[in-house]
Coordinates of C-alpha atoms and ligand atoms in Angstrom, one line a residue:
X1 CA 107.1 83.7 39.8
X2 CA 105.0 81.4 41.5
X3 CA 102.5 83.6 44.5
X4 CA 101.5 81.8 47.5
X5 CA 97.5 82.9 47.8
X6 CA 95.9 82.5 50.2
X7 CA 92.4 81.8 50.4
X8 CA 89.9 83.3 52.9
X9 CA 85.9 81.8 53.2
X10 CA 84.4 85.4 53.4
X11 CA 81.8 84.8 56.4
X12 CA 81.7 88.9 57.9
X13 CA 83.8 91.7 56.5
X14 CA 86.1 92.2 59.8
X15 CA 86.7 89.0 59.9
X16 CA 88.1 88.4 55.6
X17 CA 89.5 91.6 56.7
X18 CA 91.5 90.4 59.1
X19 CA 92.3 86.8 57.6
X20 CA 94.2 89.2 54.7
X21 CA 95.9 91.0 57.2
X22 CA 96.8 87.7 58.5
X23 CA 97.9 86.9 56.0
X24 CA 100.2 88.9 54.4
X25 CA 101.9 88.7 57.9
X26 CA 102.7 85.4 56.8
X27 CA 104.3 86.0 54.0
X28 CA 101.7 85.0 51.6
X29 CA 101.4 88.1 48.3
X30 CA 97.7 87.5 47.4
X31 CA 94.7 86.3 48.7
X32 CA 91.8 84.7 47.3
X33 CA 88.4 86.1 48.9
X34 CA 86.2 83.4 49.0
X35 CA 82.8 85.0 48.6
X36 CA 80.5 82.0 48.2
X37 CA 78.6 82.7 51.5
X38 CA 78.4 86.4 51.2
X39 CA 76.6 87.9 48.2
X40 CA 74.8 90.3 49.7
X41 CA 76.2 93.5 49.9
X42 CA 78.0 93.6 46.6
X43 CA 79.3 98.0 48.4
X44 CA 80.8 95.1 51.2
X45 CA 82.6 93.3 49.2
X46 CA 83.9 96.2 46.7
X47 CA 85.0 97.6 50.5
X48 CA 87.2 94.8 51.1
X49 CA 88.7 94.8 48.1
X50 CA 89.6 98.5 48.9
X51 CA 91.3 98.1 51.6
X52 CA 93.0 94.5 51.0
X53 CA 96.2 94.2 52.0
X54 CA 97.4 92.1 49.3
X55 CA 96.1 91.6 45.6
X56 CA 92.7 89.6 45.6
X57 CA 91.5 87.1 43.8
X58 CA 86.8 87.0 43.9
X59 CA 85.7 83.7 43.9
X60 CA 81.7 82.2 44.0
X61 CA 82.7 79.0 43.7
X62 CA 78.8 77.0 43.3
X63 CA 77.7 73.5 44.6
X64 CA 77.8 72.0 41.0
X65 CA 81.5 72.5 41.0
X66 CA 82.2 71.6 44.8
X67 CA 81.9 75.4 46.6
X68 CA 78.7 76.3 48.6
X69 CA 76.8 79.3 47.1
X70 CA 73.5 77.8 45.8
X71 CA 71.3 81.0 44.7
X72 CA 70.7 82.1 41.5
X73 CA 73.0 82.1 38.2
X74 CA 72.4 85.3 37.4
X75 CA 72.6 86.7 40.7
X76 CA 76.0 85.5 41.5
X77 CA 77.5 86.4 37.4
X78 CA 75.5 90.4 38.0
X79 CA 77.4 90.4 41.9
X80 CA 80.9 89.2 40.2
X81 CA 80.5 91.9 37.2
X82 CA 80.5 94.9 39.1
X83 CA 83.5 93.5 41.8
X84 CA 85.6 96.5 39.8
X85 CA 84.0 99.2 39.9
X86 CA 86.2 99.8 43.5
X87 CA 88.6 102.9 43.9
X88 CA 90.7 99.6 44.1
X89 CA 90.3 96.0 41.2
X90 CA 90.4 92.8 42.3
X91 CA 93.3 91.4 40.7
X92 CA 91.4 88.0 39.1
X93 CA 88.3 87.2 39.7
X94 CA 87.5 83.4 38.6
X95 CA 84.9 81.9 37.1
X96 CA 84.1 78.0 35.8
X97 CA 84.4 77.5 32.6
X98 CA 81.3 75.6 32.8
X99 CA 79.0 77.9 33.6
X100 CA 81.1 80.3 31.0
X101 CA 80.2 78.0 28.2
X102 CA 76.7 77.9 28.7
X103 CA 75.5 80.6 27.8
X104 CA 76.0 83.8 25.7
X105 CA 75.3 85.9 28.6
X106 CA 76.7 84.7 31.6
X107 CA 79.9 85.0 28.7
X108 CA 78.8 88.6 28.0
X109 CA 78.2 89.9 31.1
X110 CA 82.4 88.0 32.6
X111 CA 84.3 89.4 29.5
X112 CA 82.6 93.1 29.9
X113 CA 84.0 92.9 33.3
X114 CA 87.3 92.0 32.9
X115 CA 90.2 93.0 30.9
X116 CA 90.9 91.6 27.6
X117 CA 92.6 91.9 24.0
X118 CA 89.3 93.5 23.0
X119 CA 88.3 95.4 25.9
X120 CA 87.0 98.5 26.0
X121 CA 87.0 100.0 29.3
X122 CA 88.6 100.8 32.0
X123 CA 88.7 97.2 34.3
X124 CA 92.4 95.4 34.8
X125 CA 91.3 92.7 36.6
X126 CA 91.8 88.9 34.6
X127 CA 89.9 85.9 34.0
X128 CA 90.6 83.0 35.6
X129 CA 89.1 80.6 34.0
X130 CA 88.6 77.1 36.1
X131 CA 87.3 73.5 36.1
X132 CA 87.6 71.5 40.0
X133 CA 86.5 67.8 39.3
X134 CA 86.7 66.3 43.4
X135 CA 86.2 63.0 42.6
X136 CA 89.4 62.2 40.1
X137 CA 90.6 63.2 36.9
X138 CA 88.2 64.7 34.8
X139 CA 88.4 62.6 31.8
X140 CA 87.7 66.2 29.5
X141 CA 91.1 67.3 31.0
X142 CA 92.3 68.7 27.7
X143 CA 90.1 69.6 26.1
X144 CA 89.1 72.3 29.5
X145 CA 92.5 73.3 29.4
X146 CA 92.2 73.7 25.4
X147 CA 89.4 75.7 25.9
X148 CA 91.4 78.0 28.2
X149 CA 93.7 78.7 25.9
X150 CA 91.6 79.3 23.2
X151 CA 89.2 81.3 25.0
X152 CA 90.8 84.8 24.3
X153 CA 89.4 87.0 27.5
X154 CA 90.6 83.9 29.6
X155 CA 94.3 85.5 31.0
X156 CA 94.3 82.1 33.6
X157 CA 94.3 78.2 33.1
X158 CA 92.9 77.0 36.2
X159 CA 92.8 73.2 36.3
X160 CA 91.9 71.1 40.1
X161 CA 91.3 67.8 40.7
X162 CA 91.3 65.1 43.5
X163 CA 94.7 63.5 43.5
X164 CA 93.9 59.4 43.0
X165 CA 97.9 58.5 44.0
X166 CA 100.9 60.6 43.8
X167 CA 100.8 59.7 39.9
X168 CA 98.8 63.0 39.1
X169 CA 101.2 65.4 40.5
X170 CA 103.4 64.7 37.5
X171 CA 100.5 65.6 35.2
X172 CA 99.8 68.8 37.4
X173 CA 103.5 69.6 36.4
X174 CA 103.2 68.5 32.9
X175 CA 100.3 71.3 32.3
X176 CA 102.0 73.9 34.0
X177 CA 105.1 73.0 31.6
X178 CA 103.3 74.0 28.3
X179 CA 103.0 77.5 29.0
X180 CA 99.7 77.6 27.1
X181 CA 98.8 81.0 29.1
X182 CA 100.0 81.9 32.8
X183 CA 98.4 77.4 35.0
X184 CA 97.5 76.9 37.7
X185 CA 97.7 73.0 37.8
X186 CA 96.5 71.4 41.2
X187 CA 95.6 68.0 42.9
X188 CA 93.7 68.3 45.9
X189 CA 93.8 65.4 48.9
X190 CA 96.3 64.2 50.3
X191 CA 98.5 62.4 47.3
X192 CA 97.9 66.4 46.0
X193 CA 100.8 67.5 48.5
X194 CA 103.1 67.2 45.6
X195 CA 101.3 69.5 43.1
X196 CA 100.8 72.9 45.8
X197 CA 104.1 72.4 47.4
X198 CA 106.0 72.3 44.0
X199 CA 104.2 74.9 42.0
X200 CA 106.9 76.8 42.2
X201 CA 109.3 74.6 40.7
X202 CA 107.7 74.2 37.7
X203 CA 106.2 77.6 37.4
X204 CA 102.9 78.0 38.3
X205 CA 101.1 80.4 38.1
X206 CA 100.1 80.2 42.2
X207 CA 99.6 77.8 45.1
X208 CA 96.9 78.2 48.0
X209 CA 97.3 77.9 51.5
X210 CA 95.0 78.2 54.4
X211 CA 95.4 80.6 57.3
X212 CA 95.9 78.2 59.8
X213 CA 94.5 74.2 60.1
X214 CA 91.0 75.4 60.6
X215 CA 90.5 77.0 57.6
X216 CA 91.3 75.3 54.4
X217 CA 88.4 75.6 51.4
X218 CA 89.9 72.4 50.0
X219 CA 90.8 69.3 50.3
X220 CA 94.8 68.9 51.1
X221 CA 95.4 72.6 51.3
X222 CA 98.8 73.0 54.1
X223 CA 98.9 76.2 55.7
X224 CA 101.2 79.1 55.1
X225 CA 103.8 78.3 58.1
X226 CA 104.0 75.0 56.7
X227 CA 104.2 76.1 52.8
X228 CA 106.5 78.5 54.2
X229 CA 108.7 76.5 57.1
X230 CA 108.1 73.1 56.9
X231 CA 107.9 72.2 52.9
X232 CA 110.9 75.3 52.4
X233 CA 108.6 77.6 50.0
X234 CA 111.4 80.7 49.8
X235 CA 114.2 77.9 48.8
X236 CA 112.2 76.1 45.8
X237 CA 113.4 76.9 42.5
X238 CA 113.3 75.2 38.9
X239 CA 116.1 73.1 39.8
X240 CA 115.0 71.5 43.8
X241 CA 115.9 67.8 44.0
X242 CA 112.8 66.0 45.8
X243 CA 113.0 63.3 48.6
X244 CA 110.3 61.9 50.8
X245 CA 108.9 59.3 52.8
X246 CA 106.9 56.8 51.3
X247 CA 104.6 54.9 53.0
X248 CA 101.0 53.2 54.2
X249 CA 100.5 55.6 55.6
X250 CA 103.0 59.0 56.3
X251 CA 100.4 61.6 57.8
X252 CA 102.0 61.8 60.6
X253 CA 105.9 61.3 60.1
X254 CA 108.1 63.3 61.0
X255 CA 111.1 63.0 58.6
X256 CA 109.7 65.9 56.4
X257 CA 110.0 68.3 60.0
X258 CA 113.6 66.8 60.3
X259 CA 115.3 67.2 56.7
X260 CA 113.9 69.6 56.1
X261 CA 114.9 71.6 58.4
X262 CA 118.9 70.0 57.2
X263 CA 118.6 71.1 54.3
X264 CA 117.5 75.0 55.5
X265 CA 120.5 74.3 57.9
X266 CA 123.5 73.1 55.0
X267 CA 122.0 75.8 52.6
X268 CA 120.7 72.3 50.3
X269 CA 119.0 72.7 47.5
X270 CA 116.1 70.7 48.4
X271 CA 112.3 70.0 49.8
X272 CA 110.7 65.9 51.6
X273 CA 107.9 65.1 52.0
X274 CA 105.3 62.6 52.2
X275 CA 104.6 60.6 49.7
X276 CA 101.5 58.0 51.0
X277 CA 101.8 54.4 48.7
X278 CA 99.4 51.9 49.0
X279 CA 100.7 49.2 50.1
X280 CA 100.7 46.4 46.9
X281 CA 104.3 46.6 45.1
X282 CA 102.8 47.1 42.5
X283 CA 101.6 50.5 43.4
X284 CA 105.0 50.9 44.7
X285 CA 106.7 50.3 41.4
X286 CA 104.3 52.0 39.7
X287 CA 104.6 55.3 41.6
X288 CA 108.4 55.5 42.1
X289 CA 108.9 54.5 37.8
X290 CA 106.8 57.0 37.3
X291 CA 108.5 60.1 39.6
X292 CA 112.4 58.1 38.8
X293 CA 111.2 59.3 34.8
X294 CA 109.7 62.5 34.9
X295 CA 113.5 64.6 34.4
X296 CA 112.7 67.4 35.4
X297 CA 110.9 66.3 38.9
X298 CA 115.2 66.2 40.0
X299 CA 113.8 62.8 42.3
X300 CA 116.3 62.3 44.2
X301 CA 116.0 59.7 46.9
X302 CA 113.6 58.7 50.0
X303 CA 113.0 57.3 53.1
X304 CA 110.8 54.0 53.1
X305 CA 109.5 53.0 56.1
X306 CA 106.0 49.8 56.2
X307 CA 105.1 48.6 54.3
X308 CA 107.6 48.8 52.0
X309 CA 110.9 48.1 52.8
X310 CA 110.8 44.4 51.7
X311 CA 108.5 46.3 48.3
X312 CA 111.9 48.3 47.7
X313 CA 114.4 45.8 48.0
X314 CA 112.2 43.8 45.0
X315 CA 112.5 47.0 43.0
X316 CA 115.6 48.0 43.1
X317 CA 117.7 44.8 41.9
X318 CA 114.5 44.4 39.3
X319 CA 116.1 47.6 38.0
X320 CA 119.0 46.4 38.7
X321 CA 120.7 49.1 41.0
X322 CA 122.8 48.2 43.6
X323 CA 121.6 46.7 47.4
X324 CA 123.9 47.0 50.1
X325 CA 124.4 43.8 52.0
X326 CA 123.7 44.5 55.0
X327 CA 120.0 45.8 53.5
X328 CA 119.7 42.4 51.7
X329 CA 120.9 40.5 54.6
X330 CA 118.5 42.3 56.2
X331 CA 116.1 41.1 53.3
X332 CA 114.3 45.3 54.2
X333 CA 115.9 48.9 53.0
X334 CA 114.5 52.1 54.3
X335 CA 116.3 54.9 51.9
X336 CA 116.4 55.2 48.5
X337 CA 118.6 57.0 46.4
X338 CA 119.1 58.1 43.4
X339 CA 121.6 59.3 41.4
X340 CA 121.3 62.3 39.4
X341 CA 122.4 59.4 36.0
X342 CA 119.5 57.4 37.6
X343 CA 121.4 54.6 38.9
X344 CA 118.7 53.4 41.9
X345 CA 120.5 51.9 45.3
X346 CA 118.5 50.4 47.8
X347 CA 120.6 51.0 51.8
X348 CA 119.2 50.1 54.9
X349 CA 120.2 52.4 57.7
X350 CA 118.0 51.5 60.5
X351 CA 120.6 48.5 61.4
X352 CA 123.6 51.1 62.0
X353 CA 121.9 53.7 63.8
X354 CA 121.0 51.2 66.4
X355 CA 123.8 50.1 66.7
X356 CA 125.6 53.9 67.0
X357 CA 123.5 54.4 69.5
X358 CA 123.9 52.7 72.0
X359 CA 127.7 52.4 71.4
X360 CA 127.5 56.0 72.2
X361 CA 125.3 55.8 75.3
X362 CA 128.1 52.8 76.6
X363 CA 131.3 54.8 75.4
X364 CA 132.7 52.1 73.2
X365 CA 133.5 51.1 69.7
X366 CA 131.4 49.0 67.9
X367 CA 133.7 45.5 68.2
X368 CA 133.9 46.2 72.0
X369 CA 130.2 44.8 71.8
X370 CA 132.0 41.1 70.7
X371 CA 130.7 38.9 73.2
X372 CA 127.8 41.0 75.2
X373 CA 124.6 39.5 75.5
X374 CA 121.9 41.5 74.1
X375 CA 117.9 40.8 75.3
X376 CA 116.1 41.8 72.1
X377 CA 111.8 42.4 73.1
X378 CA 110.3 41.3 69.4
X379 CA 110.6 39.5 66.3
X380 CA 109.4 42.4 63.5
X381 CA 111.0 44.4 60.8
X382 CA 113.3 47.0 63.6
X383 CA 114.4 43.5 65.8
X384 CA 115.6 41.9 62.6
X385 CA 117.2 44.9 61.9
X386 CA 119.2 45.7 65.4
X387 CA 120.2 41.3 65.6
X388 CA 121.6 41.8 62.8
X389 CA 123.6 44.8 63.4
X390 CA 125.0 43.7 67.2
X391 CA 125.4 39.8 65.4
X392 CA 127.8 41.3 62.7
X393 CA 129.6 43.1 66.0
X394 CA 129.9 39.1 67.0
X395 CA 127.5 40.2 70.2
X396 CA 125.1 37.2 71.4
X397 CA 121.4 37.9 70.8
X398 CA 118.4 36.7 72.3
X399 CA 115.1 37.0 70.9
X400 CA 112.1 37.4 73.5
X401 CA 109.1 37.5 71.7
X402 CA 105.3 36.5 72.8
X403 CA 104.8 34.3 69.2
X404 CA 108.0 31.8 69.8
X405 CA 107.7 30.6 66.4
X406 CA 108.3 33.9 65.1
X407 CA 111.8 34.2 67.1
X408 CA 112.8 31.0 65.7
X409 CA 112.4 31.7 62.2
X410 CA 113.9 35.1 63.0
X411 CA 116.7 32.8 64.2
X412 CA 117.4 30.7 62.1
X413 CA 116.7 32.8 58.7
X414 CA 120.2 34.6 60.5
X415 CA 122.9 32.6 59.9
X416 CA 126.9 32.9 59.6
X417 CA 126.4 36.8 60.5
X418 CA 129.1 36.2 62.8
X419 CA 127.4 36.4 66.6
X420 CA 124.6 34.3 67.2
X421 CA 120.8 34.7 67.6
X422 CA 118.7 32.9 69.8
X423 CA 115.5 32.4 70.1
X424 CA 113.2 32.1 73.4
X425 CA 110.2 32.8 74.5
X426 CA 108.6 36.3 76.2
X427 CA 108.2 34.9 79.5
X428 CA 112.0 33.6 79.8
X429 CA 111.9 37.2 79.8
X430 CA 112.8 37.5 83.6
X431 CA 115.1 34.6 83.5
X432 CA 117.7 36.3 80.9
X433 CA 120.9 38.3 82.0
X434 CA 122.4 40.6 79.4
X435 CA 124.1 43.7 79.7
X436 CA 121.9 45.0 76.8
X437 CA 117.9 45.1 76.3
X438 CA 116.2 46.4 73.3
X439 CA 113.1 46.8 73.0
X440 CA 111.5 46.5 69.7
X441 CA 107.8 45.6 70.2
X442 CA 105.3 48.8 70.6
X443 CA 104.2 48.2 74.0
X444 CA 104.3 51.1 75.8
X445 CA 103.7 53.5 72.9
X446 CA 100.7 55.6 72.6
X447 CA 98.4 55.7 73.9
X448 CA 99.1 52.7 75.5
X449 CA 102.2 54.6 78.1
X450 CA 101.0 52.5 80.7
X451 CA 102.4 49.4 79.4
X452 CA 105.9 47.6 79.7
X453 CA 107.3 45.4 78.3
X454 CA 109.6 44.3 81.6
X455 CA 106.9 44.7 84.5
X456 CA 107.2 43.2 87.9
X457 CA 108.8 40.8 86.8
X458 CA 113.1 42.3 85.9
X459 CA 115.7 39.7 84.6
X460 CA 116.3 39.0 88.4
X461 CA 120.3 39.0 87.0
X462 CA 122.4 41.2 85.4
X463 CA 119.6 44.5 85.6
X464 CA 120.6 47.2 87.5
X465 CA 123.9 49.9 87.4
X466 CA 125.5 49.5 83.7
X467 CA 122.7 47.6 82.4
X468 CA 122.0 49.5 78.8
X469 CA 117.6 49.8 78.1
X470 CA 117.3 51.1 75.1
X471 CA 113.5 51.4 73.9
X472 CA 112.7 52.4 70.1
X473 CA 109.4 53.8 71.1
X474 CA 109.4 57.3 70.9
X475 CA 106.1 58.5 71.3
X476 CA 106.4 59.2 74.5
X477 CA 110.1 59.8 74.9
X478 CA 110.5 58.2 78.3
X479 CA 108.1 55.1 78.0
X480 CA 107.9 53.1 81.2
X481 CA 110.2 50.9 80.5
X482 CA 112.5 53.7 80.2
X483 CA 111.5 55.3 83.1
X484 CA 112.0 51.9 85.6
X485 CA 115.1 51.4 84.1
X486 CA 116.4 54.7 85.0
X487 CA 115.0 54.8 88.3
X488 CA 116.7 51.3 89.2
X489 CA 120.5 53.0 88.1
X490 CA 120.9 51.7 84.2
X491 CA 121.5 54.0 81.3
X492 CA 118.7 54.5 78.9
X493 CA 118.1 55.3 76.0
X494 CA 115.5 56.2 73.9
X495 CA 113.6 56.2 70.6
X496 CA 114.2 60.0 68.8
X497 CA 118.2 58.0 68.8
X498 CA 117.8 55.9 66.5
X499 CA 115.2 57.5 64.8
X500 CA 117.7 60.3 64.1
X501 CA 120.2 58.5 63.6
X502 CA 118.8 56.6 60.4
X503 CA 117.8 59.0 59.1
X504 CA 121.2 61.6 59.9
X505 CA 122.5 58.9 57.7
X506 CA 119.7 59.1 54.9
X507 CA 121.1 63.2 54.4
X508 CA 124.3 62.2 54.6
X509 CA 123.9 60.0 51.8
X510 CA 121.5 61.8 49.6
X511 CA 123.1 65.1 50.5
X512 CA 127.1 64.3 51.2
X513 CA 127.2 66.6 53.9
X514 CA 127.1 65.1 57.5
X515 CA 123.5 65.6 59.6
X516 CA 123.3 67.7 61.8
X517 CA 122.1 65.7 64.6
X518 CA 121.6 68.1 67.3
X519 CA 119.0 70.1 65.1
X520 CA 117.4 66.5 64.5
X521 CA 117.2 65.7 68.0
X522 CA 115.7 69.0 68.6
X523 CA 113.4 69.3 65.9
X524 CA 111.4 66.0 66.6
X525 CA 111.7 66.3 71.1
X526 CA 109.9 70.0 69.9
X527 CA 107.2 68.1 67.6
X528 CA 106.4 65.6 69.7
X529 CA 106.4 68.0 73.2
X530 CA 103.8 69.7 71.4
X531 CA 101.8 67.3 69.5
X532 CA 100.3 64.0 70.9
X533 CA 101.4 62.0 67.7
X534 CA 100.6 58.3 66.9
X535 CA 104.4 57.5 66.0
X536 CA 105.6 56.8 62.4
X537 CA 108.9 57.0 61.4
Ligands
LIG601 P1 106.5 44.8 63.6 O1 107.4 44.1 62.6 O2 105.4 45.1 63.8 O3 106.6 43.8 64.9 C1 106.1 44.2 66.4 C2 106.6 43.2 67.4 O4 106.1 43.3 68.5 C3 106.5 41.2 66.9 O5 107.4 40.8 68.0 C4 105.1 41.6 68.2 O6 104.8 40.0 68.6 C5 105.4 42.3 69.0 N1 104.4 43.1 69.5 C6 103.5 43.8 69.3 N2 102.5 44.0 70.4 C7 102.8 43.3 71.3 C8 102.7 43.0 72.2 N3 101.4 43.6 72.9 N4 103.0 41.8 73.5 C9 104.0 41.1 73.0 N5 104.5 41.8 72.0 C10 104.2 42.1 70.7 O7 107.1 45.8 64.1 P2 108.1 47.7 64.0 O8 108.2 47.5 62.7 O9 109.1 45.6 63.6 O10 108.3 48.2 64.9 C11 108.6 47.4 66.4 C12 108.1 48.7 67.4 O11 109.4 50.0 66.9 C13 107.2 50.3 66.5 O12 106.4 49.9 67.6 C14 108.4 51.4 66.8 O13 107.9 52.0 68.3 C15 109.5 50.7 67.1 N6 110.5 51.8 66.3 C16 110.8 53.1 66.0 C17 111.9 53.0 65.2 C18 113.0 54.4 65.0 O14 113.0 54.9 64.5 N7 113.0 54.2 66.5 C19 111.5 53.4 63.6 C20 110.2 52.1 63.9 C21 109.8 51.8 64.6 P3 104.5 38.4 67.5 O15 105.9 38.3 66.2 O16 103.7 37.7 68.8 O17 103.4 39.7 66.5

């Protein structure tokens, strides 16, 4: 069994006791009392341990190992050595390997306080020998593990280091899987989140979580709520398939919230994580290759966002996988699917998402778009996917862009698709006469919510009841463009529709089930209503 342990920095007894009660209520099954800043009163600590609602680990981490304790080493050891003397003993004390190896006296004292094959006393407390590197992977990682494994008094091996990239998680999984002894192997920082969330998949002794956003005791530690509700802790097992959103940055992405909610509803054995990968192709290739090669990870797919959409096509082509025709035409893909036999496929679900969002709002079929005029504002990546979608249905797409040359380049690169793609200057938007307007720029996005791509100079012809205005922005939910268009009687569509539809198509590819679109809409709308975020896909 892998425990969910809440780490609590002890400031005073009342605060630590109430945090432990909250941890138990939230579903943790272990607490760690970090006593780095509370070392003056051994009796009070013994009381804290006796009254803890959950079994506990006690840790007094010195500053030289990334903690807060800056007192005498002998006092620290003496304090740890007496904590098992109460009516109830700590389940574990955590002690640093470096300190344990440094002095005979430290070893003797710690050995007297913990249970091990040579123990003659009555202590039941187990010893966690630990090693932490706050700067990166320690060069002597495997020597540390061997030393811990070879120490008779050591019941649990704990190793933690600052992740340099997503690849470091794989080494943590390997260390856990070797099972010399019960093991905790964690990577810290944003890139280390998979090691925390997937600790249970690999059979670690425990993972650590924080009671709330402000009380984490290590970089990258999720909250109990996040690990249980967002990352599906209770459902994760050795067979759980792993998915993620690849981008840089991805910290604010809403994709984990909707896909994990969908997996839950469909009772699908999967978990979906943020996967930050720095921009260069080499990072993308090295990370994805290593995650695919790790067979016990069961990495089965990813949503791919900026700046890696082109990298995904290149990678899948290089390894001989399938790039679907639409993604190839657009030159960018947002979905990676990996089958059980290791075959890779890249596809683009953005394009159809925009198309079906518009057809649904107009209550028409996609083929009924033939001959209609569509004004696209913007000529970036999203505009390109949307232009291809409508041109394939033989609509006429006019691309209005601030940088006219970019509109020309986009039109010239997409010929022979079906409908015409025509470049135009952004200032000519007022002369347009289209039935559908689609904003593919960030104009109006949080925090610049007062901006709009169509202001005082609204198109003179065609604008009004029956005109469709679609803003791909979803933060805010209703942009100034949409508010004004609605006031003019237009049919309006917000960016959530495109976002949930591209996610729904990914969900169907990965799970073989129809996506719960309403749940996706609700999840994203709730998140956006609750928080002011910076928009990420
Ligand atoms: P991109 O490749 O960077 O393209 C941005 C486009 O916006 C360019 O054409 C740029 O014009 C134009 N632009 C930017 N700032 C402007 C300004 N102040 N005035 C006039 N034009 C401006 O970005 P992208 O990936 O296509 O994304 C575009 C938007 O799509 C995002 O902002 C986001 O809101 C939305 N989006 C929605 C979803 C969804 O699922 N709903 C997903 C992803 C993105 P220049 O060529 O002149 O620079």
